Short mmCIF file of C-alpha atoms and ligand atoms in Angstrom, two decimals:
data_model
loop_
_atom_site.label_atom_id
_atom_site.label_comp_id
_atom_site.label_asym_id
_atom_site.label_seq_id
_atom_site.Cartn_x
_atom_site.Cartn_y
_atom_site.Cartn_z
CA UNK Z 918 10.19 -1.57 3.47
CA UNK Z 919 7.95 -4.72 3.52
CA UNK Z 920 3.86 -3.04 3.79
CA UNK Z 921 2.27 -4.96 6.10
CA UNK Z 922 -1.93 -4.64 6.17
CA UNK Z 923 -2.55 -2.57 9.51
CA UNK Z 924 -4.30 0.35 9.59
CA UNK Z 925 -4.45 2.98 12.17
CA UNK Z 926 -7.51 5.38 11.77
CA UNK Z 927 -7.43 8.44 13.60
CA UNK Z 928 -10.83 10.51 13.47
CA UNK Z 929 -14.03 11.49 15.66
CA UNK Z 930 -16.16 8.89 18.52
CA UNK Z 931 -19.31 10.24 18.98
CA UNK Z 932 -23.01 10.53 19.55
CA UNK Z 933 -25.07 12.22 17.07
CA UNK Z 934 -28.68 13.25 16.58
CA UNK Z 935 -29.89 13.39 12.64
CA UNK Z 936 -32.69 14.59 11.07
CA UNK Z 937 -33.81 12.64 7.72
CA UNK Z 938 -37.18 13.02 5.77
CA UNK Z 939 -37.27 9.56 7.42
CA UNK Z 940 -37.50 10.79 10.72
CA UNK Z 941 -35.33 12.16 13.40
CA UNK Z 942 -32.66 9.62 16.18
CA UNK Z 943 -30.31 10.76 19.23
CA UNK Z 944 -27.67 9.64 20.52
CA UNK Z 945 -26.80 7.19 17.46
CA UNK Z 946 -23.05 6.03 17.31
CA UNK Z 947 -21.29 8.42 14.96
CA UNK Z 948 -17.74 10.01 14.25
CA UNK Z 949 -15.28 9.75 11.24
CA UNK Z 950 -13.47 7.17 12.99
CA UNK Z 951 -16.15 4.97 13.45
CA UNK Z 952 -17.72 4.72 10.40
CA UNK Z 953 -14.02 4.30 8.81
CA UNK Z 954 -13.42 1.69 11.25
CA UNK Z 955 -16.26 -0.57 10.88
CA UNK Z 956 -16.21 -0.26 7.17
CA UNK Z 957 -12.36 -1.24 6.93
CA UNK Z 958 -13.01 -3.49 10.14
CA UNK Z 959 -15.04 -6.01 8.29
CA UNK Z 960 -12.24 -7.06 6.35
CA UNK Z 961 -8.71 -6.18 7.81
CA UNK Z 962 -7.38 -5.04 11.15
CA UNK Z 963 -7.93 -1.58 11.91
CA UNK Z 964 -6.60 0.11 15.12
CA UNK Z 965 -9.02 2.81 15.93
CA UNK Z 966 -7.19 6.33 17.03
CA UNK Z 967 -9.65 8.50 19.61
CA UNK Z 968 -11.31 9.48 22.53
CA UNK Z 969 -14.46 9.04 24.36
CA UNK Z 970 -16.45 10.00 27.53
CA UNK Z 971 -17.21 7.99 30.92
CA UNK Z 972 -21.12 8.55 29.12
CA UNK Z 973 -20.27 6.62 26.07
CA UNK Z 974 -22.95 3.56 25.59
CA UNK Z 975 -21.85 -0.01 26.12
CA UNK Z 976 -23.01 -1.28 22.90
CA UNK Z 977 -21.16 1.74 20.98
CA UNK Z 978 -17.93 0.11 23.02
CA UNK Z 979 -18.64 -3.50 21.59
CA UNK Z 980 -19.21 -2.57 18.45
CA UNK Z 981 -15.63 -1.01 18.38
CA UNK Z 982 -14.54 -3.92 19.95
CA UNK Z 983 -16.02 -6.33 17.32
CA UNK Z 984 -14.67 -4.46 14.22
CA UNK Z 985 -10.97 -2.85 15.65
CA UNK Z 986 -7.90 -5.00 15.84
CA UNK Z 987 -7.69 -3.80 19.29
CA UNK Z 988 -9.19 -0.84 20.84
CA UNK Z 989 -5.63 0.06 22.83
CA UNK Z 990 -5.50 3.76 21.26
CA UNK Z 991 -9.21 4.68 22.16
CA UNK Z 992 -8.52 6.75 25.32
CA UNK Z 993 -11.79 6.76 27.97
CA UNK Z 994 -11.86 10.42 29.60
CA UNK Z 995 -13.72 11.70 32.40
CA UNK Z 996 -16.64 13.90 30.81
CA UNK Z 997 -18.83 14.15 28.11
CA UNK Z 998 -18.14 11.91 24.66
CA UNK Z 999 -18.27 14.68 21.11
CA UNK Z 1000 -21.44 15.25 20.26
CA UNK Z 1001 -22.91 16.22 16.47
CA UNK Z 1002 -26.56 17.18 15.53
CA UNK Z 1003 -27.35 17.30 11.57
CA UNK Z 1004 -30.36 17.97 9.46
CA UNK Z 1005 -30.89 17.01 5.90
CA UNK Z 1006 -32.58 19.45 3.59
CA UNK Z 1007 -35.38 17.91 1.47
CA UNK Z 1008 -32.95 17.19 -1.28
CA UNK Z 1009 -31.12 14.34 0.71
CA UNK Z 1010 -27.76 15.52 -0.06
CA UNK Z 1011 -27.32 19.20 1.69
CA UNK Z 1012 -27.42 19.23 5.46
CA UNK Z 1013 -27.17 22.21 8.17
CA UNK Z 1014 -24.78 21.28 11.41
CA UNK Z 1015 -27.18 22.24 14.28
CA UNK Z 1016 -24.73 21.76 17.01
CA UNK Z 1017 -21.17 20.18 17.86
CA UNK Z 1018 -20.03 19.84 21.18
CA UNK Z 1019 -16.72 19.12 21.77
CA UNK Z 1020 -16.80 17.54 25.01
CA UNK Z 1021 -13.67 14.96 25.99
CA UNK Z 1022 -12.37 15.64 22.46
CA UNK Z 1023 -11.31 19.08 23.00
CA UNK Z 1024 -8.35 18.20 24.77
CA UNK Z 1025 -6.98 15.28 23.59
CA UNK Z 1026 -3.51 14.62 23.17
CA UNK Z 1027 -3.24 10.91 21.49
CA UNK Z 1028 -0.59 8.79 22.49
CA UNK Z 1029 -0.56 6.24 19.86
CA UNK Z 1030 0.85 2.37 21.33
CA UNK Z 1031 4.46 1.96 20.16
CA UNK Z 1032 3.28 -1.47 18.34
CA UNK Z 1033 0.48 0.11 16.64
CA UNK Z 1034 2.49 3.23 15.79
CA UNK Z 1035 4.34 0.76 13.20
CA UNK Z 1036 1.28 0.64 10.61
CA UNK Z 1037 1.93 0.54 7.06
CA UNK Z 1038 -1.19 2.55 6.63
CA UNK Z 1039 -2.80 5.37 8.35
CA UNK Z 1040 -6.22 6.51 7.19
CA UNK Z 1041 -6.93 10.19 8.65
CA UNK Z 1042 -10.28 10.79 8.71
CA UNK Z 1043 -12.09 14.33 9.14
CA UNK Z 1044 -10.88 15.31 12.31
CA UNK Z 1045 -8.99 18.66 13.19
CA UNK Z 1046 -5.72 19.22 11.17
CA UNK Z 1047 -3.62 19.80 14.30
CA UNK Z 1048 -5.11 16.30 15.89
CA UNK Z 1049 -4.40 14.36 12.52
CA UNK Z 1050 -0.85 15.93 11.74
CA UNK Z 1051 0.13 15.09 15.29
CA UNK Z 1052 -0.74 11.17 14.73
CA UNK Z 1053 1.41 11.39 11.76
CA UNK Z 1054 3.93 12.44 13.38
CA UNK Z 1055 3.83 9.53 15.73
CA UNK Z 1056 3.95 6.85 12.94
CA UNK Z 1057 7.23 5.36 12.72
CA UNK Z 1058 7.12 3.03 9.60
CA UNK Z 1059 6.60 5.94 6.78
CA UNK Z 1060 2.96 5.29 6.01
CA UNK Z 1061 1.37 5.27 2.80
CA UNK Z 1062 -1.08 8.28 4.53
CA UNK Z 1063 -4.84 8.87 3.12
CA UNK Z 1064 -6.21 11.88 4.50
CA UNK Z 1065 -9.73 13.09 4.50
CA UNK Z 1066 -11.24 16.70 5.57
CA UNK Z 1067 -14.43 18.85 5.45
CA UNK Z 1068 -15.00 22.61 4.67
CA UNK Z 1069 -15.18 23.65 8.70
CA UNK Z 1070 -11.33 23.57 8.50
CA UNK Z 1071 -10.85 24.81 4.90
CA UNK Z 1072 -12.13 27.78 6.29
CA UNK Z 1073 -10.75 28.02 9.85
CA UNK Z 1074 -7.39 26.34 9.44
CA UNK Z 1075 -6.25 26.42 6.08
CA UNK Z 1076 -2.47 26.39 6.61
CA UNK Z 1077 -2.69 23.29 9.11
CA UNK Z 1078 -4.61 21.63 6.17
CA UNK Z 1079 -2.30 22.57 3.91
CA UNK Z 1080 0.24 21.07 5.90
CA UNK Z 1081 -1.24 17.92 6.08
CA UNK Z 1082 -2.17 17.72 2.33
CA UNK Z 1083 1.32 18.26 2.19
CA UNK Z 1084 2.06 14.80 4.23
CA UNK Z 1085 -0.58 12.63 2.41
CA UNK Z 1086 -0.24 10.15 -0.26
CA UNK Z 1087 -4.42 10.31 -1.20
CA UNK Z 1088 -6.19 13.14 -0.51
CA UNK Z 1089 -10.35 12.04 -0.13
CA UNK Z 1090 -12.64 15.03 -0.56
CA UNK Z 1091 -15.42 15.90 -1.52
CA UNK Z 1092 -16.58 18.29 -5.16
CA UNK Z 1093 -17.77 21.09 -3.06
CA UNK Z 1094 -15.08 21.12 -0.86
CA UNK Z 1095 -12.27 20.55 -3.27
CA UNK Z 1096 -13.77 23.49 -5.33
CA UNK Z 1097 -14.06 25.68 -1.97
CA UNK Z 1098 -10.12 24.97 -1.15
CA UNK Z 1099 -8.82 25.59 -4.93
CA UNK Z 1100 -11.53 28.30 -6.00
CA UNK Z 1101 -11.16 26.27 -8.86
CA UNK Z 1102 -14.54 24.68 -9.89
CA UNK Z 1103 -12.65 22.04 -13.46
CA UNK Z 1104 -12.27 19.17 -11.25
CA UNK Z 1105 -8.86 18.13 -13.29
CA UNK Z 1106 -7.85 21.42 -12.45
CA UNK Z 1107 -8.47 21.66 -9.24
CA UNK Z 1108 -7.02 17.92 -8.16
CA UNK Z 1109 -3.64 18.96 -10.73
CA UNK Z 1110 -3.30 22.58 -8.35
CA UNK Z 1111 -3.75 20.00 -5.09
CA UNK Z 1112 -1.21 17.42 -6.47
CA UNK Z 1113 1.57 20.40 -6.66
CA UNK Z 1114 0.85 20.63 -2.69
CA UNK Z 1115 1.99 16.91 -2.23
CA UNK Z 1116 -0.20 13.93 -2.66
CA UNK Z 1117 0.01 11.93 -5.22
CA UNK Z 1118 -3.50 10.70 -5.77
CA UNK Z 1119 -6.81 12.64 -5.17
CA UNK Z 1120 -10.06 10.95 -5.09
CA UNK Z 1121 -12.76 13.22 -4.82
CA UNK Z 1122 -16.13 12.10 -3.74
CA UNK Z 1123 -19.05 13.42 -5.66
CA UNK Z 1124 -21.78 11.74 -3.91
CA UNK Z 1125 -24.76 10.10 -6.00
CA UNK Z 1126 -22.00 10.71 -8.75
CA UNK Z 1127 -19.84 8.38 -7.83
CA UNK Z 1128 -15.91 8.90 -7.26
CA UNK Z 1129 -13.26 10.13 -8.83
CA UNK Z 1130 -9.37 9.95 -8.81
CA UNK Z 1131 -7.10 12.26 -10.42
CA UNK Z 1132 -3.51 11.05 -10.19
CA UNK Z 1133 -0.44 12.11 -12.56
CA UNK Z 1134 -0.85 9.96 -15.60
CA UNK Z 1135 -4.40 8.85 -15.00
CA UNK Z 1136 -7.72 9.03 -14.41
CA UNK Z 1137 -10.34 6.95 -12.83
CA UNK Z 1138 -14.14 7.34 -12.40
CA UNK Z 1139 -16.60 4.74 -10.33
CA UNK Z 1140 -20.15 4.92 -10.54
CA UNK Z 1141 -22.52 4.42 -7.32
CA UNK Z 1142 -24.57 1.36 -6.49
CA UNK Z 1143 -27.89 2.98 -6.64
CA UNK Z 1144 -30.21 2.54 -3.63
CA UNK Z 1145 -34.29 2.57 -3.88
CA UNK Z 1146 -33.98 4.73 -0.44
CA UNK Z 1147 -31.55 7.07 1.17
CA UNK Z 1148 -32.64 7.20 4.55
CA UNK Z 1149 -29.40 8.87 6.34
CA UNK Z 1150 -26.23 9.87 3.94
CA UNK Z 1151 -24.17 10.76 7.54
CA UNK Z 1152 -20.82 8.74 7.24
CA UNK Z 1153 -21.01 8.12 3.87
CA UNK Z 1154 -17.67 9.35 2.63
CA UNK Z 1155 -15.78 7.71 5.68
CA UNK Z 1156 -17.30 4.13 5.05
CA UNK Z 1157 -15.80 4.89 1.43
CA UNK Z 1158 -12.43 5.64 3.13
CA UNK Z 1159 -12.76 2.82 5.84
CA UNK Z 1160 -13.09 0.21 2.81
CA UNK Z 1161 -10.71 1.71 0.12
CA UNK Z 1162 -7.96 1.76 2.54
CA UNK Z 1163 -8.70 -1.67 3.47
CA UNK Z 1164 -8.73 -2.53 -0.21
CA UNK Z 1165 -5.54 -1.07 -0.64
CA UNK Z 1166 -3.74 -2.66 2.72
CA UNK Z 1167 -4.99 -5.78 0.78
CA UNK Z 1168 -3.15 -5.45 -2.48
CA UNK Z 1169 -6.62 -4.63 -4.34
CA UNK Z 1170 -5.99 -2.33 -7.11
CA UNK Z 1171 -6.98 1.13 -6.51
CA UNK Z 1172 -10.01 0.89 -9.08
CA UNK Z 1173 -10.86 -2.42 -6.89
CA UNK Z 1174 -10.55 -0.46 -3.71
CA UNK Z 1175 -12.64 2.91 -5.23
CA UNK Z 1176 -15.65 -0.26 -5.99
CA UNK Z 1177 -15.33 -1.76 -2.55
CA UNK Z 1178 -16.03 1.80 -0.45
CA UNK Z 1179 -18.41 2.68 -2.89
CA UNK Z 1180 -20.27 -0.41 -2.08
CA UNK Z 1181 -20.06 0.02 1.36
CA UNK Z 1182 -21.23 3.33 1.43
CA UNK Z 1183 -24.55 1.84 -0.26
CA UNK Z 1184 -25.32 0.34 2.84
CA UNK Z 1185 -23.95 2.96 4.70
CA UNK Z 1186 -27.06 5.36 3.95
CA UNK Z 1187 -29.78 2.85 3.72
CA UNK Z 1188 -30.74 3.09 7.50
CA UNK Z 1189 -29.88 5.62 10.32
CA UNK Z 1190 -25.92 5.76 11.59
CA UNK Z 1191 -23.96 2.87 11.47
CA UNK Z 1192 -26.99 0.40 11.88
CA UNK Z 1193 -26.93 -1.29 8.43
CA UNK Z 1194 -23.45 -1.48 8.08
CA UNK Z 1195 -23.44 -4.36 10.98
CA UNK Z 1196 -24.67 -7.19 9.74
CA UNK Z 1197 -23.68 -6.74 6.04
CA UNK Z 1198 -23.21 -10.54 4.23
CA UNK Z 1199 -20.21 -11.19 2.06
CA UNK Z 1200 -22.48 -12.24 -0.69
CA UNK Z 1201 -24.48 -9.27 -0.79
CA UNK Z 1202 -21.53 -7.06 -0.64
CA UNK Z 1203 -19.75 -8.79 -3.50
CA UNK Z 1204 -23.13 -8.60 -5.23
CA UNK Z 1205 -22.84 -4.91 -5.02
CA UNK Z 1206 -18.95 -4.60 -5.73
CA UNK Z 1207 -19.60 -6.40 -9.05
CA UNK Z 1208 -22.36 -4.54 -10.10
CA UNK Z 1209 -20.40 -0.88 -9.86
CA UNK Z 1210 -18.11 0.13 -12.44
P1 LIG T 681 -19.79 12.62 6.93
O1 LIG T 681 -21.25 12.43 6.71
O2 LIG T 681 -18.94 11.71 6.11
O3 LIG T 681 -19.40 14.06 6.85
O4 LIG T 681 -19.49 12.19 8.45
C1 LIG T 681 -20.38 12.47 9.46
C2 LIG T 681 -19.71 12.18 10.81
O5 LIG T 681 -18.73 13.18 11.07
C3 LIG T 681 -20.73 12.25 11.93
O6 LIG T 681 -20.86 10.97 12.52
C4 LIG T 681 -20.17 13.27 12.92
O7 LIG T 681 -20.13 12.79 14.24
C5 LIG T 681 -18.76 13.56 12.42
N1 LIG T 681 -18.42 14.98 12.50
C6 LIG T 681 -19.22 16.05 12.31
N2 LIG T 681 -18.55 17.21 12.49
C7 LIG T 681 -17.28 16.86 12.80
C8 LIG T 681 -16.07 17.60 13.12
N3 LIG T 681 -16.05 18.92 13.16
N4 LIG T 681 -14.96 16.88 13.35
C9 LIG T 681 -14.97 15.54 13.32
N5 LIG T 681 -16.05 14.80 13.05
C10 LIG T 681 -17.20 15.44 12.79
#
């Protein structure tokens, strides 16, 4: 079957409060899906999957509108739009949750739009295992399926995650987490016991480390593009995810695709939420693609 270069993204809408060492913001636009969808948004067409409040802010809804092929699947609920509060420990890297509330997302049920349900690529970020495997199930082209998680459901659902590691083509997680689902801390090892589960790439995200994929018969490391300031790291890994599944829906090779979210993610944490990712230039992006190897 002919790939064509949609991309449905199914993942979290919300409003989140984050404390830096650079100060403290509420109500910033937030959620898997959104960083995912901007990042992938600036070059191909992404069809955001989700939900949000009557309380979500106008300018989080033109932002959507701006980067999203069309914004069809985002379902507008009575009540209150999911809410996350984070604070970074001193270190920059290790954050406490503080709060997440739910709201409209506890509930939803997506219907995904017949047209969009044809996508040759679906890009599952962190969301609930239940929520993601029941998009996939929706998708009626046979997806090349990138999947992404977090440790709250390696510990609370780990058979519905293991389900859906069983459905994806790329995992994307993180060294802590992958160590915390295989109890296995040799990276190799770990991504070779995750492989037998399914998928037949794992990239795992290591942070100010850069990325790694483990496949069959390869492996494939890319440094980071090193920023003077990390201001907020939220989002980080799903801007990676947002712009190596672009990369991919473009026929970029994956090592192309691994350089073009790690760029992105440079941006990503060098101002609170999504802010600097808006206005990013093509020059200084390909300035920063070059430079990572
Ligand atoms: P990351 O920094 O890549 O882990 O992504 C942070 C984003 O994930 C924030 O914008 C949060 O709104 C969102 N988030 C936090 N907890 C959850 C959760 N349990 N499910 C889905 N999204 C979440």
């Amino acid at each position: 079957m002919k790939k064509t270069n949609e991309i449905l993204i199914l993942g979290s809408i919300g409003l989140d409060t984050i404390e830096t060492q650079y100060g403290k913001r509420e109500n910033l636009l937030g959620g898997s899906a959104t960083y995912a969808t901007i990042a992938s948004g600036i070059f191909s067409s992404a069809v955001p999957v989700g939900i949000i409040g009557d309380d979500f802010p106008k300018d989080g809804y033109d932002i959507f509108s701006k980067f999203s092929k069309n914004i069809n699947n985002i379902k507008i609920e009575k009540g209150k739009t999911f809410r996350w509060g984070g604070k970074y420990h001193k270190n920059g890297d290790d954050r406490d949750t503080l709060f997440t509330d739910l709201g409209v997302f506890e509930n939803f049920d997506p219907i995904i739009n017949e047209k969009d349900a044809n996508a040759s690529w679906v890009f599952l970020a962190n969301i609930h295992p239940a929520l993601q495997m029941n998009v996939l199930k929706q998708c009626s082209k046979n997806p090349i399926v990138i999947s992404d998680t977090m440790n709250l459901w390696i510990n609370t659902t780990p058979n519905e995650l293991k389900s859906l590691i069983n459905k994806t083509n790329i995992l994307l997680i993180n060294e802590s987490e992958i160590i915390e689902l295989t109890q296995l801390s040799e990276l190799k090892k770990a991504a070779r016991m995750i492989m037998s589960m399914g998928p037949e790439k794992i990239i795992v995200k290591q942070g100010s480390k850069g990325a790694q994929c483990f496949s069959k018969d390869d492996e494939l490391s890319v440094s980071v593009y090193p920023v003077s300031k990390v201001v907020d790291p939220t989002g980080a890994g799903d801007v990676f995810g947002g712009g190596f599944v672009s990369g991919l829906a473009e026929g970029l090779s994956l090592y192309d695709s691994m350089r073009r979210g790690t760029a992105l993610a440079s941006f990503c944490i060098e101002d609170f939420g999504v802010n600097r990712l808006l206005d990013i230039t093509r020059d200084e992006l390909d300035h920063r693609i070059n430079s990572i190897k």
